[in-house]
PDB file of C-alpha atoms in Angstrom:
ATOM      1  CA  UNK E 235     -50.344 -22.726   3.097  1.00  0.00           C
ATOM      2  CA  UNK E 236     -51.139 -24.076  -0.372  1.00  0.00           C
ATOM      3  CA  UNK E 237     -50.898 -27.744   0.625  1.00  0.00           C
ATOM      4  CA  UNK E 238     -53.037 -27.070   3.709  1.00  0.00           C
ATOM      5  CA  UNK E 239     -55.561 -25.362   1.407  1.00  0.00           C
ATOM      6  CA  UNK E 240     -55.568 -28.387  -0.912  1.00  0.00           C
ATOM      7  CA  UNK E 241     -56.147 -30.746   2.007  1.00  0.00           C
ATOM      8  CA  UNK E 242     -59.022 -28.584   3.249  1.00  0.00           C
ATOM      9  CA  UNK E 243     -60.632 -28.435  -0.213  1.00  0.00           C
ATOM     10  CA  UNK E 244     -60.344 -32.228  -0.590  1.00  0.00           C
ATOM     11  CA  UNK E 245     -62.947 -32.753   2.127  1.00  0.00           C
ATOM     12  CA  UNK E 246     -65.684 -31.763  -0.350  1.00  0.00           C
ATOM     13  CA  UNK E 247     -63.903 -32.469  -3.660  1.00  0.00           C
ATOM     14  CA  UNK E 248     -65.045 -35.066  -6.183  1.00  0.00           C
ATOM     15  CA  UNK E 249     -61.802 -34.927  -8.201  1.00  0.00           C
ATOM     16  CA  UNK E 250     -58.148 -34.191  -7.431  1.00  0.00           C
ATOM     17  CA  UNK E 251     -57.375 -30.635  -6.285  1.00  0.00           C
ATOM     18  CA  UNK E 252     -54.572 -28.950  -8.269  1.00  0.00           C
ATOM     19  CA  UNK E 253     -52.747 -25.735  -7.323  1.00  0.00           C
ATOM     20  CA  UNK E 254     -49.664 -24.038  -8.767  1.00  0.00           C
ATOM     21  CA  UNK E 255     -46.983 -23.618  -6.088  1.00  0.00           C
ATOM     22  CA  UNK E 256     -44.502 -21.809  -8.314  1.00  0.00           C
ATOM     23  CA  UNK E 257     -44.347 -20.722 -11.935  1.00  0.00           C
ATOM     24  CA  UNK E 258     -41.425 -19.196 -13.819  1.00  0.00           C
ATOM     25  CA  UNK E 259     -40.479 -18.825 -17.461  1.00  0.00           C
ATOM     26  CA  UNK E 260     -38.455 -22.054 -17.106  1.00  0.00           C
ATOM     27  CA  UNK E 261     -41.019 -24.288 -15.439  1.00  0.00           C
ATOM     28  CA  UNK E 262     -43.553 -24.741 -12.692  1.00  0.00           C
ATOM     29  CA  UNK E 263     -44.328 -26.784  -9.600  1.00  0.00           C
ATOM     30  CA  UNK E 264     -47.847 -28.161  -9.128  1.00  0.00           C
ATOM     31  CA  UNK E 265     -49.280 -29.627  -5.945  1.00  0.00           C
ATOM     32  CA  UNK E 266     -52.063 -32.172  -6.411  1.00  0.00           C
ATOM     33  CA  UNK E 267     -54.165 -33.565  -3.591  1.00  0.00           C
ATOM     34  CA  UNK E 268     -56.154 -36.801  -3.791  1.00  0.00           C
ATOM     35  CA  UNK E 269     -58.573 -38.616  -1.571  1.00  0.00           C
ATOM     36  CA  UNK E 270     -58.218 -42.382  -1.634  1.00  0.00           C
ATOM     37  CA  UNK E 271     -59.523 -43.745  -4.952  1.00  0.00           C
ATOM     38  CA  UNK E 272     -59.264 -40.472  -6.882  1.00  0.00           C
ATOM     39  CA  UNK E 273     -57.238 -40.481 -10.075  1.00  0.00           C
ATOM     40  CA  UNK E 274     -55.840 -38.350 -12.862  1.00  0.00           C
ATOM     41  CA  UNK E 275     -57.119 -39.926 -16.067  1.00  0.00           C
ATOM     42  CA  UNK E 276     -54.833 -40.779 -18.991  1.00  0.00           C
ATOM     43  CA  UNK E 277     -52.946 -37.712 -20.167  1.00  0.00           C
ATOM     44  CA  UNK E 278     -49.533 -36.635 -21.480  1.00  0.00           C
ATOM     45  CA  UNK E 279     -46.963 -34.011 -20.535  1.00  0.00           C
ATOM     46  CA  UNK E 280     -45.127 -31.923 -23.108  1.00  0.00           C
ATOM     47  CA  UNK E 281     -42.282 -30.994 -20.724  1.00  0.00           C
ATOM     48  CA  UNK E 282     -39.912 -33.039 -18.534  1.00  0.00           C
ATOM     49  CA  UNK E 283     -41.749 -33.770 -15.269  1.00  0.00           C
ATOM     50  CA  UNK E 284     -40.756 -35.347 -11.985  1.00  0.00           C
ATOM     51  CA  UNK E 285     -43.450 -36.690  -9.645  1.00  0.00           C
ATOM     52  CA  UNK E 286     -42.658 -36.519  -5.912  1.00  0.00           C
ATOM     53  CA  UNK E 287     -44.946 -38.001  -3.243  1.00  0.00           C
ATOM     54  CA  UNK E 288     -45.120 -35.749  -0.175  1.00  0.00           C
ATOM     55  CA  UNK E 289     -47.987 -37.553   1.555  1.00  0.00           C
ATOM     56  CA  UNK E 290     -49.722 -40.889   1.109  1.00  0.00           C
ATOM     57  CA  UNK E 291     -49.350 -43.523  -1.586  1.00  0.00           C
ATOM     58  CA  UNK E 292     -50.140 -43.449  -5.327  1.00  0.00           C
ATOM     59  CA  UNK E 293     -49.782 -45.750  -8.313  1.00  0.00           C
ATOM     60  CA  UNK E 294     -48.335 -44.414 -11.559  1.00  0.00           C
ATOM     61  CA  UNK E 295     -49.727 -46.210 -14.664  1.00  0.00           C
ATOM     62  CA  UNK E 296     -48.014 -46.154 -18.063  1.00  0.00           C
ATOM     63  CA  UNK E 297     -48.556 -48.902 -20.644  1.00  0.00           C
ATOM     64  CA  UNK E 298     -47.566 -52.070 -18.762  1.00  0.00           C
ATOM     65  CA  UNK E 299     -45.932 -50.131 -15.889  1.00  0.00           C
ATOM     66  CA  UNK E 300     -47.763 -49.950 -12.545  1.00  0.00           C
ATOM     67  CA  UNK E 301     -45.330 -48.270 -10.168  1.00  0.00           C
ATOM     68  CA  UNK E 302     -46.469 -47.804  -6.558  1.00  0.00           C
ATOM     69  CA  UNK E 303     -44.933 -44.719  -4.958  1.00  0.00           C
ATOM     70  CA  UNK E 304     -44.923 -43.881  -1.250  1.00  0.00           C
ATOM     71  CA  UNK E 305     -43.734 -40.994   0.905  1.00  0.00           C
ATOM     72  CA  UNK E 306     -40.785 -39.165  -0.714  1.00  0.00           C
ATOM     73  CA  UNK E 307     -40.583 -41.564  -3.679  1.00  0.00           C
ATOM     74  CA  UNK E 308     -39.852 -39.893  -7.018  1.00  0.00           C
ATOM     75  CA  UNK E 309     -40.660 -40.872 -10.591  1.00  0.00           C
ATOM     76  CA  UNK E 310     -39.481 -39.281 -13.832  1.00  0.00           C
ATOM     77  CA  UNK E 311     -42.474 -39.011 -16.197  1.00  0.00           C
ATOM     78  CA  UNK E 312     -41.513 -39.363 -19.865  1.00  0.00           C
ATOM     79  CA  UNK E 313     -42.507 -36.587 -22.255  1.00  0.00           C
ATOM     80  CA  UNK E 314     -45.311 -37.364 -24.752  1.00  0.00           C
ATOM     81  CA  UNK E 315     -46.216 -40.666 -23.065  1.00  0.00           C
ATOM     82  CA  UNK E 316     -49.761 -41.456 -21.957  1.00  0.00           C
ATOM     83  CA  UNK E 317     -49.960 -42.066 -18.214  1.00  0.00           C
ATOM     84  CA  UNK E 318     -52.332 -41.848 -15.226  1.00  0.00           C
ATOM     85  CA  UNK E 319     -52.038 -41.533 -11.436  1.00  0.00           C
ATOM     86  CA  UNK E 320     -54.311 -43.282  -8.885  1.00  0.00           C
ATOM     87  CA  UNK E 321     -54.407 -42.562  -5.153  1.00  0.00           C
ATOM     88  CA  UNK E 322     -54.186 -45.676  -2.971  1.00  0.00           C
ATOM     89  CA  UNK E 323     -54.706 -43.500   0.127  1.00  0.00           C
ATOM     90  CA  UNK E 324     -55.255 -39.806   0.832  1.00  0.00           C
ATOM     91  CA  UNK E 325     -52.220 -38.314  -0.907  1.00  0.00           C
ATOM     92  CA  UNK E 326     -50.409 -35.169  -2.011  1.00  0.00           C
ATOM     93  CA  UNK E 327     -47.896 -35.135  -4.853  1.00  0.00           C
ATOM     94  CA  UNK E 328     -45.715 -32.462  -6.379  1.00  0.00           C
ATOM     95  CA  UNK E 329     -45.129 -32.280 -10.132  1.00  0.00           C
ATOM     96  CA  UNK E 330     -41.899 -30.478 -10.930  1.00  0.00           C
ATOM     97  CA  UNK E 331     -41.980 -29.415 -14.572  1.00  0.00           C
ATOM     98  CA  UNK E 332     -39.295 -27.879 -16.737  1.00  0.00           C
TER      99      UNK E 332
END
């Protein structure tokens, strides 16, 4: 129900909606919902992270890289590297960390 909750909250949201799907001592899984045009501003991750698109289409930005990702595409996000994510359509991604 978490992804359905995210999608419901997005109707009124002005920024991406983030929820933890699972957290253990070894890592966590985050679900992030976007409406078209929303973005996660430049940030870094301190742990190995894989981005998985489960709905929609996003663009991953890192330095000169602009990688468009669609349904079920995956991208390995480098540790300690500044990056951002922009929604090209209403989208939901999973971040698998650890």
